[in-house]
C-alpha cells in the first residue's frame, strides 16, 4: 500500500509538472504582450527568432488614407518591431488615450493575431487582438464594472417575410426577470457584413447598457440587436450552413428585403417580452448599413418609432435594382411625414473624416431646409467602431425620457 501511495504521488507530481509546462511559454524568453505601462504606453512583443520582418498594425497607430472605389478611407498605420538578441521583437507606443484598441501582427507579410494575447474579436472575416485602456468616464462604460448586470440571450424567431428562422441578441436589464414591469425597447442595428454579435462584442453594447443604467443615466430598457443580413439565419459558423466563410458580399443587401421583414422582429419581441407597445417606448438606431436601415424602417413606418439614431449612416447607398424599390421611393416626402408626427428624437452622428459625411450633410441640408428638428454630433476620425461606441453612449441616455 505504501508503495502504491508513493507511485500515485509521483504520478501526480509528473502531471502537475506537465501542466505547468503546458501553461508556460516554452523554454524561450517569457514576455507579455500587450504590456500596458503606468503612463498608458504599451509594449507589444512577439517571440519569433527566425522571422525576417515583424510589424504591427492597429487603431492605436496614426491612420493613413487609402483610396478605394472612389472613396477615401482612414486605415490603421503600420510600424516595424525591433528584434533583440533573444529573438523577441518589440515595439512601444507613445502614451495612449483611454480606448478599446484592436491590432494585428504582421510576420514576414502574414497578418496574425498576437499569440501572447488571448483576447480576440472577429469583425466579418478578420480576427483582431484587443486591449482596453480605461481611465476616463467614457471608456469606463466599456468595462465590466461592479454593478447589477443584465441578461444577454441568443434568441431564435420565425420571420415569415424572410422565410427563415433567424436569430437575435437580446439584452434584458438587471431585474427584468423578477420585476413584473413592462420595458421600452431599443432596436440596435449593425453595419454591412456584421451580424447579431457585432454590437455586443465589438460595440461593448451590453457593458454600456449595464453601466449607464446603473449610473441612472439611462432608463432600464430591452436592447434588441438584429442580424441585418436578411439572407442569413444568424452569424457565420452558428447556422445550418456550418462553418461558412464570413463575407460582406451577401444577397439581398440594402435592396429593401430587410426593411420589409423588420416588423416580424417587432411582433416577436412584443409577443415574447414584457414591453411597452407604443411609439413613445420604441427606439431604433444603427451604424453605417444599420443607420441606412434605421432611416428607411422609420420613415416607412412613421408610427412605429419615437426615437431614431443614425450612426455614420450609409444614406443614399441603396442598391439600384432592389426587389422593393418602393421602400426607397419618395424619401424626402416620407421624412416629412415622419416629422409631421413629432418624433421625440432624430439623432445623427458621424466622424469628420468619414467617407459618408457628404451623404449625411446632404440629408442634414434637407432637414434644415424643412426646419425639421434633429440632434447632431460630429467626432474626430472616420468610419470606425471607436465612434460608434461613442454614439451609442451619447444616444442611449436620451431615450424614453
mmCIF file with all atom_site columns, N, CA, C and O in Angstrom, residues 223-252:
data_model
loop_
_atom_site.group_PDB
_atom_site.id
_atom_site.type_symbol
_atom_site.label_atom_id
_atom_site.label_alt_id
_atom_site.label_comp_id
_atom_site.label_asym_id
_atom_site.label_entity_id
_atom_site.label_seq_id
_atom_site.pdbx_PDB_ins_code
_atom_site.Cartn_x
_atom_site.Cartn_y
_atom_site.Cartn_z
_atom_site.occupancy
_atom_site.B_iso_or_equiv
_atom_site.pdbx_formal_charge
_atom_site.auth_seq_id
_atom_site.auth_comp_id
_atom_site.auth_asym_id
_atom_site.auth_atom_id
_atom_site.pdbx_PDB_model_num
ATOM 1   N N  . UNK A 1 223 ? -32.712 45.799 -25.047 1.00 0.00 ? 223 UNK A N  1
ATOM 2   C CA . UNK A 1 223 ? -31.928 46.111 -26.235 1.00 0.00 ? 223 UNK A CA 1
ATOM 3   C C  . UNK A 1 223 ? -31.983 44.902 -27.163 1.00 0.00 ? 223 UNK A C  1
ATOM 4   O O  . UNK A 1 223 ? -31.616 43.785 -26.777 1.00 0.00 ? 223 UNK A O  1
ATOM 5   N N  . UNK A 1 224 ? -32.419 45.128 -28.402 1.00 0.00 ? 224 UNK A N  1
ATOM 6   C CA . UNK A 1 224 ? -32.547 44.059 -29.388 1.00 0.00 ? 224 UNK A CA 1
ATOM 7   C C  . UNK A 1 224 ? -31.547 44.308 -30.502 1.00 0.00 ? 224 UNK A C  1
ATOM 8   O O  . UNK A 1 224 ? -31.608 45.327 -31.195 1.00 0.00 ? 224 UNK A O  1
ATOM 9   N N  . UNK A 1 225 ? -30.604 43.387 -30.649 1.00 0.00 ? 225 UNK A N  1
ATOM 10  C CA . UNK A 1 225 ? -29.563 43.513 -31.674 1.00 0.00 ? 225 UNK A CA 1
ATOM 11  C C  . UNK A 1 225 ? -29.836 42.490 -32.766 1.00 0.00 ? 225 UNK A C  1
ATOM 12  O O  . UNK A 1 225 ? -29.725 41.284 -32.559 1.00 0.00 ? 225 UNK A O  1
ATOM 13  N N  . UNK A 1 226 ? -30.224 42.978 -33.917 1.00 0.00 ? 226 UNK A N  1
ATOM 14  C CA . UNK A 1 226 ? -30.678 42.124 -35.009 1.00 0.00 ? 226 UNK A CA 1
ATOM 15  C C  . UNK A 1 226 ? -29.515 41.660 -35.885 1.00 0.00 ? 226 UNK A C  1
ATOM 16  O O  . UNK A 1 226 ? -28.402 42.175 -35.799 1.00 0.00 ? 226 UNK A O  1
ATOM 17  N N  . UNK A 1 227 ? -29.814 40.702 -36.761 1.00 0.00 ? 227 UNK A N  1
ATOM 18  C CA . UNK A 1 227 ? -28.930 40.377 -37.879 1.00 0.00 ? 227 UNK A CA 1
ATOM 19  C C  . UNK A 1 227 ? -29.534 41.042 -39.112 1.00 0.00 ? 227 UNK A C  1
ATOM 20  O O  . UNK A 1 227 ? -30.620 40.658 -39.570 1.00 0.00 ? 227 UNK A O  1
ATOM 21  N N  . UNK A 1 228 ? -28.845 42.053 -39.633 1.00 0.00 ? 228 UNK A N  1
ATOM 22  C CA . UNK A 1 228 ? -29.376 42.853 -40.738 1.00 0.00 ? 228 UNK A CA 1
ATOM 23  C C  . UNK A 1 228 ? -29.163 42.256 -42.106 1.00 0.00 ? 228 UNK A C  1
ATOM 24  O O  . UNK A 1 228 ? -29.556 42.868 -43.103 1.00 0.00 ? 228 UNK A O  1
ATOM 25  N N  . UNK A 1 229 ? -28.551 41.072 -42.156 1.00 0.00 ? 229 UNK A N  1
ATOM 26  C CA . UNK A 1 229 ? -28.363 40.374 -43.436 1.00 0.00 ? 229 UNK A CA 1
ATOM 27  C C  . UNK A 1 229 ? -29.517 39.398 -43.600 1.00 0.00 ? 229 UNK A C  1
ATOM 28  O O  . UNK A 1 229 ? -29.479 38.288 -43.077 1.00 0.00 ? 229 UNK A O  1
ATOM 29  N N  . UNK A 1 230 ? -30.534 39.821 -44.324 1.00 0.00 ? 230 UNK A N  1
ATOM 30  C CA . UNK A 1 230 ? -31.794 39.080 -44.332 1.00 0.00 ? 230 UNK A CA 1
ATOM 31  C C  . UNK A 1 230 ? -31.669 37.715 -44.985 1.00 0.00 ? 230 UNK A C  1
ATOM 32  O O  . UNK A 1 230 ? -32.532 36.841 -44.817 1.00 0.00 ? 230 UNK A O  1
ATOM 33  N N  . UNK A 1 231 ? -30.572 37.460 -45.705 1.00 0.00 ? 231 UNK A N  1
ATOM 34  C CA . UNK A 1 231 ? -30.362 36.134 -46.298 1.00 0.00 ? 231 UNK A CA 1
ATOM 35  C C  . UNK A 1 231 ? -29.734 35.154 -45.306 1.00 0.00 ? 231 UNK A C  1
ATOM 36  O O  . UNK A 1 231 ? -29.603 33.969 -45.611 1.00 0.00 ? 231 UNK A O  1
ATOM 37  N N  . UNK A 1 232 ? -29.341 35.625 -44.120 1.00 0.00 ? 232 UNK A N  1
ATOM 38  C CA . UNK A 1 232 ? -28.701 34.770 -43.117 1.00 0.00 ? 232 UNK A CA 1
ATOM 39  C C  . UNK A 1 232 ? -29.680 34.363 -42.024 1.00 0.00 ? 232 UNK A C  1
ATOM 40  O O  . UNK A 1 232 ? -30.553 35.139 -41.634 1.00 0.00 ? 232 UNK A O  1
ATOM 41  N N  . UNK A 1 233 ? -29.484 33.153 -41.503 1.00 0.00 ? 233 UNK A N  1
ATOM 42  C CA . UNK A 1 233 ? -30.202 32.747 -40.298 1.00 0.00 ? 233 UNK A CA 1
ATOM 43  C C  . UNK A 1 233 ? -29.600 33.424 -39.072 1.00 0.00 ? 233 UNK A C  1
ATOM 44  O O  . UNK A 1 233 ? -30.312 33.875 -38.178 1.00 0.00 ? 233 UNK A O  1
ATOM 45  N N  . UNK A 1 234 ? -28.268 33.466 -39.012 1.00 0.00 ? 234 UNK A N  1
ATOM 46  C CA . UNK A 1 234 ? -27.549 34.005 -37.856 1.00 0.00 ? 234 UNK A CA 1
ATOM 47  C C  . UNK A 1 234 ? -26.110 34.261 -38.289 1.00 0.00 ? 234 UNK A C  1
ATOM 48  O O  . UNK A 1 234 ? -25.778 34.172 -39.483 1.00 0.00 ? 234 UNK A O  1
ATOM 49  N N  . UNK A 1 235 ? -25.254 34.569 -37.317 1.00 0.00 ? 235 UNK A N  1
ATOM 50  C CA . UNK A 1 235 ? -23.871 34.886 -37.641 1.00 0.00 ? 235 UNK A CA 1
ATOM 51  C C  . UNK A 1 235 ? -23.151 33.669 -38.221 1.00 0.00 ? 235 UNK A C  1
ATOM 52  O O  . UNK A 1 235 ? -23.538 32.523 -37.959 1.00 0.00 ? 235 UNK A O  1
ATOM 53  N N  . UNK A 1 236 ? -22.102 33.882 -39.028 1.00 0.00 ? 236 UNK A N  1
ATOM 54  C CA . UNK A 1 236 ? -21.374 32.770 -39.642 1.00 0.00 ? 236 UNK A CA 1
ATOM 55  C C  . UNK A 1 236 ? -20.865 31.777 -38.597 1.00 0.00 ? 236 UNK A C  1
ATOM 56  O O  . UNK A 1 236 ? -20.405 32.154 -37.527 1.00 0.00 ? 236 UNK A O  1
ATOM 57  N N  . UNK A 1 237 ? -20.966 30.503 -38.950 1.00 0.00 ? 237 UNK A N  1
ATOM 58  C CA . UNK A 1 237 ? -20.490 29.453 -38.055 1.00 0.00 ? 237 UNK A CA 1
ATOM 59  C C  . UNK A 1 237 ? -21.515 28.988 -37.050 1.00 0.00 ? 237 UNK A C  1
ATOM 60  O O  . UNK A 1 237 ? -21.297 28.001 -36.351 1.00 0.00 ? 237 UNK A O  1
ATOM 61  N N  . UNK A 1 238 ? -22.661 29.686 -36.961 1.00 0.00 ? 238 UNK A N  1
ATOM 62  C CA . UNK A 1 238 ? -23.679 29.325 -35.974 1.00 0.00 ? 238 UNK A CA 1
ATOM 63  C C  . UNK A 1 238 ? -25.032 29.157 -36.643 1.00 0.00 ? 238 UNK A C  1
ATOM 64  O O  . UNK A 1 238 ? -26.070 29.510 -36.098 1.00 0.00 ? 238 UNK A O  1
ATOM 65  N N  . UNK A 1 239 ? -25.003 28.613 -37.877 1.00 0.00 ? 239 UNK A N  1
ATOM 66  C CA . UNK A 1 239 ? -26.221 28.398 -38.657 1.00 0.00 ? 239 UNK A CA 1
ATOM 67  C C  . UNK A 1 239 ? -26.195 26.989 -39.240 1.00 0.00 ? 239 UNK A C  1
ATOM 68  O O  . UNK A 1 239 ? -25.209 26.257 -39.116 1.00 0.00 ? 239 UNK A O  1
ATOM 69  N N  . UNK A 1 240 ? -27.265 26.635 -39.920 1.00 0.00 ? 240 UNK A N  1
ATOM 70  C CA . UNK A 1 240 ? -27.331 25.327 -40.566 1.00 0.00 ? 240 UNK A CA 1
ATOM 71  C C  . UNK A 1 240 ? -26.359 25.205 -41.730 1.00 0.00 ? 240 UNK A C  1
ATOM 72  O O  . UNK A 1 240 ? -26.134 24.110 -42.245 1.00 0.00 ? 240 UNK A O  1
ATOM 73  N N  . UNK A 1 241 ? -25.760 26.323 -42.146 1.00 0.00 ? 241 UNK A N  1
ATOM 74  C CA . UNK A 1 241 ? -24.765 26.287 -43.221 1.00 0.00 ? 241 UNK A CA 1
ATOM 75  C C  . UNK A 1 241 ? -23.375 25.873 -42.726 1.00 0.00 ? 241 UNK A C  1
ATOM 76  O O  . UNK A 1 241 ? -22.458 25.716 -43.526 1.00 0.00 ? 241 UNK A O  1
ATOM 77  N N  . UNK A 1 242 ? -23.229 25.719 -41.406 1.00 0.00 ? 242 UNK A N  1
ATOM 78  C CA . UNK A 1 242 ? -21.948 25.295 -40.864 1.00 0.00 ? 242 UNK A CA 1
ATOM 79  C C  . UNK A 1 242 ? -20.916 26.410 -40.868 1.00 0.00 ? 242 UNK A C  1
ATOM 80  O O  . UNK A 1 242 ? -21.255 27.590 -40.808 1.00 0.00 ? 242 UNK A O  1
ATOM 81  N N  . UNK A 1 243 ? -19.641 26.016 -40.971 1.00 0.00 ? 243 UNK A N  1
ATOM 82  C CA . UNK A 1 243 ? -18.551 26.981 -40.863 1.00 0.00 ? 243 UNK A CA 1
ATOM 83  C C  . UNK A 1 243 ? -18.292 27.661 -42.209 1.00 0.00 ? 243 UNK A C  1
ATOM 84  O O  . UNK A 1 243 ? -17.251 27.491 -42.837 1.00 0.00 ? 243 UNK A O  1
ATOM 85  N N  . UNK A 1 244 ? -19.258 28.424 -42.632 1.00 0.00 ? 244 UNK A N  1
ATOM 86  C CA . UNK A 1 244 ? -19.156 29.155 -43.891 1.00 0.00 ? 244 UNK A CA 1
ATOM 87  C C  . UNK A 1 244 ? -18.265 30.375 -43.707 1.00 0.00 ? 244 UNK A C  1
ATOM 88  O O  . UNK A 1 244 ? -18.319 31.035 -42.667 1.00 0.00 ? 244 UNK A O  1
ATOM 89  N N  . UNK A 1 245 ? -17.439 30.689 -44.698 1.00 0.00 ? 245 UNK A N  1
ATOM 90  C CA . UNK A 1 245 ? -16.519 31.824 -44.589 1.00 0.00 ? 245 UNK A CA 1
ATOM 91  C C  . UNK A 1 245 ? -17.320 33.126 -44.559 1.00 0.00 ? 245 UNK A C  1
ATOM 92  O O  . UNK A 1 245 ? -18.145 33.384 -45.447 1.00 0.00 ? 245 UNK A O  1
ATOM 93  N N  . UNK A 1 246 ? -17.123 33.970 -43.540 1.00 0.00 ? 246 UNK A N  1
ATOM 94  C CA . UNK A 1 246 ? -17.841 35.251 -43.480 1.00 0.00 ? 246 UNK A CA 1
ATOM 95  C C  . UNK A 1 246 ? -17.464 36.157 -44.646 1.00 0.00 ? 246 UNK A C  1
ATOM 96  O O  . UNK A 1 246 ? -16.316 36.159 -45.106 1.00 0.00 ? 246 UNK A O  1
ATOM 97  N N  . UNK A 1 247 ? -18.417 36.941 -45.113 1.00 0.00 ? 247 UNK A N  1
ATOM 98  C CA . UNK A 1 247 ? -18.164 37.870 -46.212 1.00 0.00 ? 247 UNK A CA 1
ATOM 99  C C  . UNK A 1 247 ? -19.131 39.041 -46.131 1.00 0.00 ? 247 UNK A C  1
ATOM 100 O O  . UNK A 1 247 ? -20.219 38.917 -45.555 1.00 0.00 ? 247 UNK A O  1
ATOM 101 N N  . UNK A 1 248 ? -18.737 40.167 -46.714 1.00 0.00 ? 248 UNK A N  1
ATOM 102 C CA . UNK A 1 248 ? -19.647 41.306 -46.828 1.00 0.00 ? 248 UNK A CA 1
ATOM 103 C C  . UNK A 1 248 ? -20.562 41.166 -48.030 1.00 0.00 ? 248 UNK A C  1
ATOM 104 O O  . UNK A 1 248 ? -21.590 41.820 -48.117 1.00 0.00 ? 248 UNK A O  1
ATOM 105 N N  . UNK A 1 249 ? -20.167 40.339 -48.996 1.00 0.00 ? 249 UNK A N  1
ATOM 106 C CA . UNK A 1 249 ? -20.908 40.224 -50.249 1.00 0.00 ? 249 UNK A CA 1
ATOM 107 C C  . UNK A 1 249 ? -22.042 39.214 -50.082 1.00 0.00 ? 249 UNK A C  1
ATOM 108 O O  . UNK A 1 249 ? -21.937 38.048 -50.463 1.00 0.00 ? 249 UNK A O  1
ATOM 109 N N  . UNK A 1 250 ? -23.130 39.665 -49.486 1.00 0.00 ? 250 UNK A N  1
ATOM 110 C CA . UNK A 1 250 ? -24.264 38.795 -49.200 1.00 0.00 ? 250 UNK A CA 1
ATOM 111 C C  . UNK A 1 250 ? -25.465 39.173 -50.061 1.00 0.00 ? 250 UNK A C  1
ATOM 112 O O  . UNK A 1 250 ? -25.640 40.347 -50.423 1.00 0.00 ? 250 UNK A O  1
ATOM 113 N N  . UNK A 1 251 ? -26.314 38.195 -50.383 1.00 0.00 ? 251 UNK A N  1
ATOM 114 C CA . UNK A 1 251 ? -27.525 38.516 -51.152 1.00 0.00 ? 251 UNK A CA 1
ATOM 115 C C  . UNK A 1 251 ? -28.458 39.433 -50.369 1.00 0.00 ? 251 UNK A C  1
ATOM 116 O O  . UNK A 1 251 ? -28.428 39.478 -49.144 1.00 0.00 ? 251 UNK A O  1
ATOM 117 N N  . UNK A 1 252 ? -29.272 40.150 -51.091 1.00 0.00 ? 252 UNK A N  1
ATOM 118 C CA . UNK A 1 252 ? -30.340 40.982 -50.531 1.00 0.00 ? 252 UNK A CA 1
ATOM 119 C C  . UNK A 1 252 ? -29.810 42.036 -49.564 1.00 0.00 ? 252 UNK A C  1
ATOM 120 O O  . UNK A 1 252 ? -30.379 42.259 -48.492 1.00 0.00 ? 252 UNK A O  1
#
